[in-house]
PDB file of N, CA and C in Angstrom:
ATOM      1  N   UNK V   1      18.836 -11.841  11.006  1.00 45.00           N
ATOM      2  CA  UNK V   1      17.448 -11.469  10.819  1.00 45.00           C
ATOM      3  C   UNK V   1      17.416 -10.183   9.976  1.00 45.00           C
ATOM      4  N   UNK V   2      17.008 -10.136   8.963  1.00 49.00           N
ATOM      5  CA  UNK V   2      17.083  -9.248   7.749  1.00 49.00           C
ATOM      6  C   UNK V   2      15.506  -8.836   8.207  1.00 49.00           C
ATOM      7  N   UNK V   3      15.300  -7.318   7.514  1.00 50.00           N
ATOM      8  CA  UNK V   3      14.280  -6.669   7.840  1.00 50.00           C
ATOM      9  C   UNK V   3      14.260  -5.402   6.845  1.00 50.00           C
ATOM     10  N   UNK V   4      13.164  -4.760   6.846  1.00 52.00           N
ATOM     11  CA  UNK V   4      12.540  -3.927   5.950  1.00 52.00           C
ATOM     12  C   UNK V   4      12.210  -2.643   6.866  1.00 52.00           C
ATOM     13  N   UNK V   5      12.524  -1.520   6.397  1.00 51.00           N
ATOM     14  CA  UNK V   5      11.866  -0.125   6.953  1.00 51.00           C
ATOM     15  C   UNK V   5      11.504   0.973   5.799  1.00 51.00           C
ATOM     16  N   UNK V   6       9.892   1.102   5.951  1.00 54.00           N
ATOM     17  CA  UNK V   6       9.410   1.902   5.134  1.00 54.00           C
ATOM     18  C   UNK V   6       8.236   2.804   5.494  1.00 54.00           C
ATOM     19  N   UNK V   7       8.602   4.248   5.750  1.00 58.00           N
ATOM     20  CA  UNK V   7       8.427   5.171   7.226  1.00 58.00           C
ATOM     21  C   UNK V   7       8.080   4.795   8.222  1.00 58.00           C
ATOM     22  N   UNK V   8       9.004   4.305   8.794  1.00 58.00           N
ATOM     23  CA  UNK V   8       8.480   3.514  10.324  1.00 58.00           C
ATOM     24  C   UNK V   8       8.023   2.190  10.319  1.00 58.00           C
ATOM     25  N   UNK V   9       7.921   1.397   9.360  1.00 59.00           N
ATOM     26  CA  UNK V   9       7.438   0.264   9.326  1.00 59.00           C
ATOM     27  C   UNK V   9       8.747  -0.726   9.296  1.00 59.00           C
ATOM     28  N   UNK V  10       8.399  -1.585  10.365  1.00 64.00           N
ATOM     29  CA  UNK V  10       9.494  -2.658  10.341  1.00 64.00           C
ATOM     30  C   UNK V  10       9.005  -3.764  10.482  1.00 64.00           C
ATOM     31  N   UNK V  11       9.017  -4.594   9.103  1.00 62.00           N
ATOM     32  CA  UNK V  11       8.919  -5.771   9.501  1.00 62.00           C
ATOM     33  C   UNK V  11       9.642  -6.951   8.678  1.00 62.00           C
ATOM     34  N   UNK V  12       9.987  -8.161   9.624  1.00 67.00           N
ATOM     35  CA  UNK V  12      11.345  -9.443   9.040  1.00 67.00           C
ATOM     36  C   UNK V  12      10.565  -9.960   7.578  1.00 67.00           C
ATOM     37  N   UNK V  13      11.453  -9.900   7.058  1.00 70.00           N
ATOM     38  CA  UNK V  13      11.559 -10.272   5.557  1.00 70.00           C
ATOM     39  C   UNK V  13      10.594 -12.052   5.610  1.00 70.00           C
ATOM     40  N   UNK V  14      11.345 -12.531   6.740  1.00 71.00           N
ATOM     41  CA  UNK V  14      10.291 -14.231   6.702  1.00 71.00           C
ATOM     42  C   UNK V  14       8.575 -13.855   6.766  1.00 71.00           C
ATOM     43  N   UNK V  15       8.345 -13.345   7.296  1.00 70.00           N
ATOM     44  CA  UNK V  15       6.983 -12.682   7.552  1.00 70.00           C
ATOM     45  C   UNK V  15       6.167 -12.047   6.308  1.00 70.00           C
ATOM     46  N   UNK V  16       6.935 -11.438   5.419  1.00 65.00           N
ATOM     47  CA  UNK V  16       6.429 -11.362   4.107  1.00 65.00           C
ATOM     48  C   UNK V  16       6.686 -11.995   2.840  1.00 65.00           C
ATOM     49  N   UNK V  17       7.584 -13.017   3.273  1.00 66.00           N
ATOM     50  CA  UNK V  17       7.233 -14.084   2.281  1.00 66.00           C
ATOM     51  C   UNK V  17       6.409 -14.679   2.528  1.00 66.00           C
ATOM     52  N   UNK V  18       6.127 -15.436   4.030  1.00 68.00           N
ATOM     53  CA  UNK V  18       5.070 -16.304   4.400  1.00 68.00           C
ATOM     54  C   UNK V  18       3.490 -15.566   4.169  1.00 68.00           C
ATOM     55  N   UNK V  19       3.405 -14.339   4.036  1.00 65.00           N
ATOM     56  CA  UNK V  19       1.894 -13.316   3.947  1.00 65.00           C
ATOM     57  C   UNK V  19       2.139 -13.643   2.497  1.00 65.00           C
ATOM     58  N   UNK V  20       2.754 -13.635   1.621  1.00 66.00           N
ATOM     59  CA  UNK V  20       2.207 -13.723   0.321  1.00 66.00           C
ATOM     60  C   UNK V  20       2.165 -15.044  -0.225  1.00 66.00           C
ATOM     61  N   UNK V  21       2.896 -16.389   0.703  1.00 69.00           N
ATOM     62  CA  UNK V  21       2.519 -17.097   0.416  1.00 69.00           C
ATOM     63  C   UNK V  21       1.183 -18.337   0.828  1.00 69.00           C
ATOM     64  N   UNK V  22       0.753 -18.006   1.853  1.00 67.00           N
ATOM     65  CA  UNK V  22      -0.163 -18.442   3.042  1.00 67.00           C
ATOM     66  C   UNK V  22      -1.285 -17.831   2.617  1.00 67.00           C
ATOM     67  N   UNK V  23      -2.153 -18.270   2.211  1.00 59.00           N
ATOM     68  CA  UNK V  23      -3.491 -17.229   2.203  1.00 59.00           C
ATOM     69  C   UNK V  23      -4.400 -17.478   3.812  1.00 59.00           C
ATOM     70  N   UNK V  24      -3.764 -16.300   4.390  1.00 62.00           N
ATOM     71  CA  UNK V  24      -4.937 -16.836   5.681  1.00 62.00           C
ATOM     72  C   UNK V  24      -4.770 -14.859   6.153  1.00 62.00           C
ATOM     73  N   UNK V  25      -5.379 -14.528   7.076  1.00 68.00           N
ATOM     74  CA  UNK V  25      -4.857 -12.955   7.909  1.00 68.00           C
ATOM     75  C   UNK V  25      -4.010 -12.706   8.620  1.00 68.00           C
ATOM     76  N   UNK V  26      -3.256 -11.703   8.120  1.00 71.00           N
ATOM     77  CA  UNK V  26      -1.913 -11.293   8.500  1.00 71.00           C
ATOM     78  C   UNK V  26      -1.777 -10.735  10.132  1.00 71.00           C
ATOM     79  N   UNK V  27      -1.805 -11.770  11.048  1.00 74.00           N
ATOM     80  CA  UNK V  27      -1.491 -10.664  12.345  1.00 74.00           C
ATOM     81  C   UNK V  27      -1.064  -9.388  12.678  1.00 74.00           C
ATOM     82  N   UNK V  28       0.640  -9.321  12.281  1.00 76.00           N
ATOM     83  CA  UNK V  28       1.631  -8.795  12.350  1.00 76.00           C
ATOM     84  C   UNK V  28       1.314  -7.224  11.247  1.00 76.00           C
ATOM     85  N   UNK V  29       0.429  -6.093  11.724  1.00 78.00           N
ATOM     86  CA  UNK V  29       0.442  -4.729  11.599  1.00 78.00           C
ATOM     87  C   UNK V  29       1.423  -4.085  10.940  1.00 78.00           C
ATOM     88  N   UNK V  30       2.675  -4.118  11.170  1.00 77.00           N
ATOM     89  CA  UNK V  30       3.531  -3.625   9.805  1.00 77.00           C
ATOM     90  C   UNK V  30       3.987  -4.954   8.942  1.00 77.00           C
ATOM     91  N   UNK V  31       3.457  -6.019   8.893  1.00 78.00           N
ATOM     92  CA  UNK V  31       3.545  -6.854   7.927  1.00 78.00           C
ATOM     93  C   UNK V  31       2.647  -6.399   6.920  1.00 78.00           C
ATOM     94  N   UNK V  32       1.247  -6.574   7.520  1.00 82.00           N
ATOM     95  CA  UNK V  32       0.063  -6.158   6.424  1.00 82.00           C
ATOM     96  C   UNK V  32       0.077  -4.750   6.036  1.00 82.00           C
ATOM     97  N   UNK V  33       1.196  -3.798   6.421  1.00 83.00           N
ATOM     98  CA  UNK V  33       0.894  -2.514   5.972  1.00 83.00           C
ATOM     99  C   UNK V  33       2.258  -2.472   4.578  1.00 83.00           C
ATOM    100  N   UNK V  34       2.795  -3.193   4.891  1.00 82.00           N
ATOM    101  CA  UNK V  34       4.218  -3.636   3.479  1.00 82.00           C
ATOM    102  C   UNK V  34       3.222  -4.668   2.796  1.00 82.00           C
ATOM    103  N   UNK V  35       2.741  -5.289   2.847  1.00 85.00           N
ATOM    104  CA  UNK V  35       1.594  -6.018   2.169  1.00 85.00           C
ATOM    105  C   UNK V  35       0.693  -5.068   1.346  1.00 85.00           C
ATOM    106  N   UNK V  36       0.339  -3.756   1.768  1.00 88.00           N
ATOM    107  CA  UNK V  36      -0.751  -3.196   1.181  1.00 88.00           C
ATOM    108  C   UNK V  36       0.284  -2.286  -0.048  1.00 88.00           C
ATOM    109  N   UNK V  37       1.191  -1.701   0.338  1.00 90.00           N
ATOM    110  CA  UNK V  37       2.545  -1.176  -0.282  1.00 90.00           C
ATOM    111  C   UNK V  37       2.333  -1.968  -1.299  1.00 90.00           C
ATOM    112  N   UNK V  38       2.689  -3.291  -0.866  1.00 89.00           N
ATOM    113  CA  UNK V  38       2.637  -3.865  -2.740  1.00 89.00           C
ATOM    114  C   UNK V  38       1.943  -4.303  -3.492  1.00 89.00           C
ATOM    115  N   UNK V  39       0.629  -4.161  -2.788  1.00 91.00           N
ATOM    116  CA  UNK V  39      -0.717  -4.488  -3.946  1.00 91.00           C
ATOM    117  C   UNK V  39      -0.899  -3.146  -4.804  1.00 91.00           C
ATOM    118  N   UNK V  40      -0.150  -1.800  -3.553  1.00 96.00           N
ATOM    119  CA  UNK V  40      -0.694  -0.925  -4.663  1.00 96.00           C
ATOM    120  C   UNK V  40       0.224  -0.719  -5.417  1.00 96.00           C
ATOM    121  N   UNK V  41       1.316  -0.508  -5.719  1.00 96.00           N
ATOM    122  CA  UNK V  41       2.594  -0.801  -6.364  1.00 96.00           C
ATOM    123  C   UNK V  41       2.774  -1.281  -7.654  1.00 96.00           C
ATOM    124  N   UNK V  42       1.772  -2.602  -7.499  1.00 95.00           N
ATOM    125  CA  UNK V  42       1.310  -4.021  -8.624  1.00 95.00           C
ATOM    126  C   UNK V  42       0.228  -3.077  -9.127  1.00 95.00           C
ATOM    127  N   UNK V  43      -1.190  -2.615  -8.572  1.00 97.00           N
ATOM    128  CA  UNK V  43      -2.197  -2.224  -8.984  1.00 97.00           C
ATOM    129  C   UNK V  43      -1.138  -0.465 -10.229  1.00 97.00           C
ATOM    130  N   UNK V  44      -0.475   0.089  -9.068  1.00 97.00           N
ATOM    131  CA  UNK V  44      -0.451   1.154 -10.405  1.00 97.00           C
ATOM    132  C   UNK V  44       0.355   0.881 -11.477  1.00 97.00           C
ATOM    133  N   UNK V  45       1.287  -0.240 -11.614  1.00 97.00           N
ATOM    134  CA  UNK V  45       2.473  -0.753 -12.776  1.00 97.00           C
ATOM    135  C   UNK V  45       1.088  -1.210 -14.013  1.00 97.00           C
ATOM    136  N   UNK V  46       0.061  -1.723 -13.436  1.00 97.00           N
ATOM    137  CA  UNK V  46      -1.241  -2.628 -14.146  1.00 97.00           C
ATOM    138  C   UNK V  46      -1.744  -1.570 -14.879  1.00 97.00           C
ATOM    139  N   UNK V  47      -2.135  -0.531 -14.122  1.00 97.00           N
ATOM    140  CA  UNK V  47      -2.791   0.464 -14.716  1.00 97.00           C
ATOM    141  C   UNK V  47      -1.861   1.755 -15.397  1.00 97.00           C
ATOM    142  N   UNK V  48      -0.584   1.553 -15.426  1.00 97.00           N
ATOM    143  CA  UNK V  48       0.185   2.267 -16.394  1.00 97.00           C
ATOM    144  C   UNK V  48       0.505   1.080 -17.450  1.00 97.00           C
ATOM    145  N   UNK V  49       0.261   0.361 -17.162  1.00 97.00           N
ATOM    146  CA  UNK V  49       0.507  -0.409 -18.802  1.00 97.00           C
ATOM    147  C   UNK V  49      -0.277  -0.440 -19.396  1.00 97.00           C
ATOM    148  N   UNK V  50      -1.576  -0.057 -19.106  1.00 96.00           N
ATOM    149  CA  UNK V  50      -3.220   0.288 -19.698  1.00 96.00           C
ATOM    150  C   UNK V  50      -2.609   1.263 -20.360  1.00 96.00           C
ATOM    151  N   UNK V  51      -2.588   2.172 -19.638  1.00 94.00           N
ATOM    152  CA  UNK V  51      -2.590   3.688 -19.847  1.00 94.00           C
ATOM    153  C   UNK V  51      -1.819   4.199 -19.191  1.00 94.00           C
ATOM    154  N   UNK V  52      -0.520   4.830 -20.260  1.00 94.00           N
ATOM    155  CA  UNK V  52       0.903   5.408 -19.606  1.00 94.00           C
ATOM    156  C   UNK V  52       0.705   6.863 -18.892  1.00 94.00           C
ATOM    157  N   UNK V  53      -0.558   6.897 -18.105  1.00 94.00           N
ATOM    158  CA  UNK V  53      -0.611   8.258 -17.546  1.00 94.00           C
ATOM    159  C   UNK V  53      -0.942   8.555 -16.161  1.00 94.00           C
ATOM    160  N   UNK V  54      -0.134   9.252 -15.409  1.00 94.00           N
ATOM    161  CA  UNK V  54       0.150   9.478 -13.881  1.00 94.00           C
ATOM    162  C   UNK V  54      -1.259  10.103 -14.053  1.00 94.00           C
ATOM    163  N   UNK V  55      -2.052  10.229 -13.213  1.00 94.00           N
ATOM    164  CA  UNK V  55      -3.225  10.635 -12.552  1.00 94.00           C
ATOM    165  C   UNK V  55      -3.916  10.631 -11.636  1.00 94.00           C
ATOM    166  N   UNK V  56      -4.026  12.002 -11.292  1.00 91.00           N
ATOM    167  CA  UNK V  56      -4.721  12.372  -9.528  1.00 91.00           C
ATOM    168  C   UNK V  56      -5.313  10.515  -9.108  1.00 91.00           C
ATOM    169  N   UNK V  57      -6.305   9.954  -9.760  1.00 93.00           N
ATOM    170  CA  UNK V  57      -7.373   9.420  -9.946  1.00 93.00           C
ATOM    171  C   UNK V  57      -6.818   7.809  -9.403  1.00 93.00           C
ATOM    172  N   UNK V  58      -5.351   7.632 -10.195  1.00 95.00           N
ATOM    173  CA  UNK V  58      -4.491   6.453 -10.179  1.00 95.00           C
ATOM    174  C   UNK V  58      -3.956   6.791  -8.662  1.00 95.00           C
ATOM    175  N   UNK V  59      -3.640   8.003  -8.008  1.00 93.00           N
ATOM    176  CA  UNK V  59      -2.686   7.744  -6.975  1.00 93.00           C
ATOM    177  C   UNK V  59      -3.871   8.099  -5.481  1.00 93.00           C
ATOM    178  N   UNK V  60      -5.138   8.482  -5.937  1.00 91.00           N
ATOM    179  CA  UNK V  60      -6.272   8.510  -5.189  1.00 91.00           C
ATOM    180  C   UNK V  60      -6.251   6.690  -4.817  1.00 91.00           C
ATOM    181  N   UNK V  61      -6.645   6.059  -6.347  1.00 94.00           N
ATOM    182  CA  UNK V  61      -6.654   4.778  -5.692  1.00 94.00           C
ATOM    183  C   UNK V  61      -5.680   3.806  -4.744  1.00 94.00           C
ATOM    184  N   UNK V  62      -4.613   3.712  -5.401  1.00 94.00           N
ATOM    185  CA  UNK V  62      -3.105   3.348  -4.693  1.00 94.00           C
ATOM    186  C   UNK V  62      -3.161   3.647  -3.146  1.00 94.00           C
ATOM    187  N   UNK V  63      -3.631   4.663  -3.377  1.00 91.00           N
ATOM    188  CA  UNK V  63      -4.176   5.537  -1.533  1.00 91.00           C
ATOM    189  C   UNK V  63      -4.625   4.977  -0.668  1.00 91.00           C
ATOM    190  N   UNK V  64      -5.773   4.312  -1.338  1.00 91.00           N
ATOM    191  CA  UNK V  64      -6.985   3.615  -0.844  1.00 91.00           C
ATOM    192  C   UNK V  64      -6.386   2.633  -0.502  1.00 91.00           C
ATOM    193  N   UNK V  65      -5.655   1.877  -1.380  1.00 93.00           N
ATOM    194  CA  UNK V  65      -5.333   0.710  -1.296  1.00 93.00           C
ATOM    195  C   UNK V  65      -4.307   0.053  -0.055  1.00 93.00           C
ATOM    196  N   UNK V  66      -3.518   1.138  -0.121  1.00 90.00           N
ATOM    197  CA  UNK V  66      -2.450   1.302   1.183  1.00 90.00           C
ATOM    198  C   UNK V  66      -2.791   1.193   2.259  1.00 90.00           C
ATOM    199  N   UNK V  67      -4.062   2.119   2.383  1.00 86.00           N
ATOM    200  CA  UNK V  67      -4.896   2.607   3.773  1.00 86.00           C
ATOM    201  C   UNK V  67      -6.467   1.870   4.439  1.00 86.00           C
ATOM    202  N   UNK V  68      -6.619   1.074   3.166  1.00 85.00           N
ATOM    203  CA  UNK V  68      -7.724   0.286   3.004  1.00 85.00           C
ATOM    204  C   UNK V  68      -8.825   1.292   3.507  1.00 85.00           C
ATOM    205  N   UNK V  69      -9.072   1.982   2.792  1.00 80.00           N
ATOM    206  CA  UNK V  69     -10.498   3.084   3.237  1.00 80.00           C
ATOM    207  C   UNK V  69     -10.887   3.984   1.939  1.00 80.00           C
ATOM    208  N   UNK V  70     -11.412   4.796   1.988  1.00 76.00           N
ATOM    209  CA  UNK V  70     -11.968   5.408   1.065  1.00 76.00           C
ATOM    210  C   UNK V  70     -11.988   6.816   0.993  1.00 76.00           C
ATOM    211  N   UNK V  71     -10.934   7.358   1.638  1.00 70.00           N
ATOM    212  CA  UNK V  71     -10.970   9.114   1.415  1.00 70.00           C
ATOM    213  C   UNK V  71     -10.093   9.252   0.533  1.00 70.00           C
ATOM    214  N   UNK V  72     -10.510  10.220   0.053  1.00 68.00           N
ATOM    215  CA  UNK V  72      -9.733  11.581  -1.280  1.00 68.00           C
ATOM    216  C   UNK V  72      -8.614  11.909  -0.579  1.00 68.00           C
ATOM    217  N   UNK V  73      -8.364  13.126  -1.094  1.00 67.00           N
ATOM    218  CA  UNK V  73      -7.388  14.285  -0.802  1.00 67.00           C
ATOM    219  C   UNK V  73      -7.932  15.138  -0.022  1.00 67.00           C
ATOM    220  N   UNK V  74      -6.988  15.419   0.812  1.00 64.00           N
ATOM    221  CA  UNK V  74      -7.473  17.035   1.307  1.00 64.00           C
ATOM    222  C   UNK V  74      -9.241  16.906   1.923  1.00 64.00           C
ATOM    223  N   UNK V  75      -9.347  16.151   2.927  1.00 61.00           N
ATOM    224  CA  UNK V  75     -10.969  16.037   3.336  1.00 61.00           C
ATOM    225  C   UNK V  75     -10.539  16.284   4.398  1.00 61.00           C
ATOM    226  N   UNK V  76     -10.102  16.272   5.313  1.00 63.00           N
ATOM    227  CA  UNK V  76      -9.667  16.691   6.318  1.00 63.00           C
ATOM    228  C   UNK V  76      -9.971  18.275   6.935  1.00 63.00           C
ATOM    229  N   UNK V  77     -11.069  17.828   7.601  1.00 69.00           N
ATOM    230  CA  UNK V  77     -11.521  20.188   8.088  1.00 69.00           C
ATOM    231  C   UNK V  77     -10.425  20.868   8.574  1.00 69.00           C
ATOM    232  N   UNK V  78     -10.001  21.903   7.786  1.00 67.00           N
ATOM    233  CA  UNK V  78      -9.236  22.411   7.856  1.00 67.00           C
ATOM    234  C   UNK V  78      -7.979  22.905   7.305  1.00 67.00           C
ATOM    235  N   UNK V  79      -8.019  21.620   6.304  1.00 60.00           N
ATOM    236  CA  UNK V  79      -6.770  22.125   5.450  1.00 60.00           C
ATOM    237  C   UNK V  79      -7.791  22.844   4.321  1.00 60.00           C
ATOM    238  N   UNK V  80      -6.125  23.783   3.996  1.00 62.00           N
ATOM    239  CA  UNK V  80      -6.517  24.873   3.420  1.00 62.00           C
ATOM    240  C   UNK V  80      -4.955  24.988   2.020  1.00 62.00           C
ATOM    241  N   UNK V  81      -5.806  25.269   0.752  1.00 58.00           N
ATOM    242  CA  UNK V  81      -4.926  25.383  -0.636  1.00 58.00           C
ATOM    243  C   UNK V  81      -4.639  26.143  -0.835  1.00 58.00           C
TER     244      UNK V  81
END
């Protein structure tokens, strides 16, 4: 049983072939969180072949995408720059 760890996330390699090949909802919580890993992954390779440039803006989204939500940077009360 071969498996994947990516900070704390473990999940069997059969499980993410079958999520990308199955279109239905992913039970399995660190399946769909290595799932979100590589949409954003795909999404920023897409948008550097647009445009070869790292930006706040590109890794804001990727963010999103990982976390499926919609906060920035640094929103959090309390942190301090």
């Amino acid at each position: 049983m071969a498996s994947s760890a990516i900070e704390n996330i473990i999940t069997i390699q059969d499980e993410l072939f079958k999520a990308t090949i199955i279109e239905k909802s992913i039970e399995n919580a660190a399946t769909q969180e290595v799932i979100h890993y590589k949409d954003a992954l795909w999404y920023g390779i897409e948008q550097i072949s647009k445009k070869p440039v790292l930006t706040t803006k590109l890794f804001i989204a990727m963010m999103r995408i990982i976390k499926e939500n919609h906060s920035g940077i640094r929103n959090v009360p309390g942190t301090q720059l």
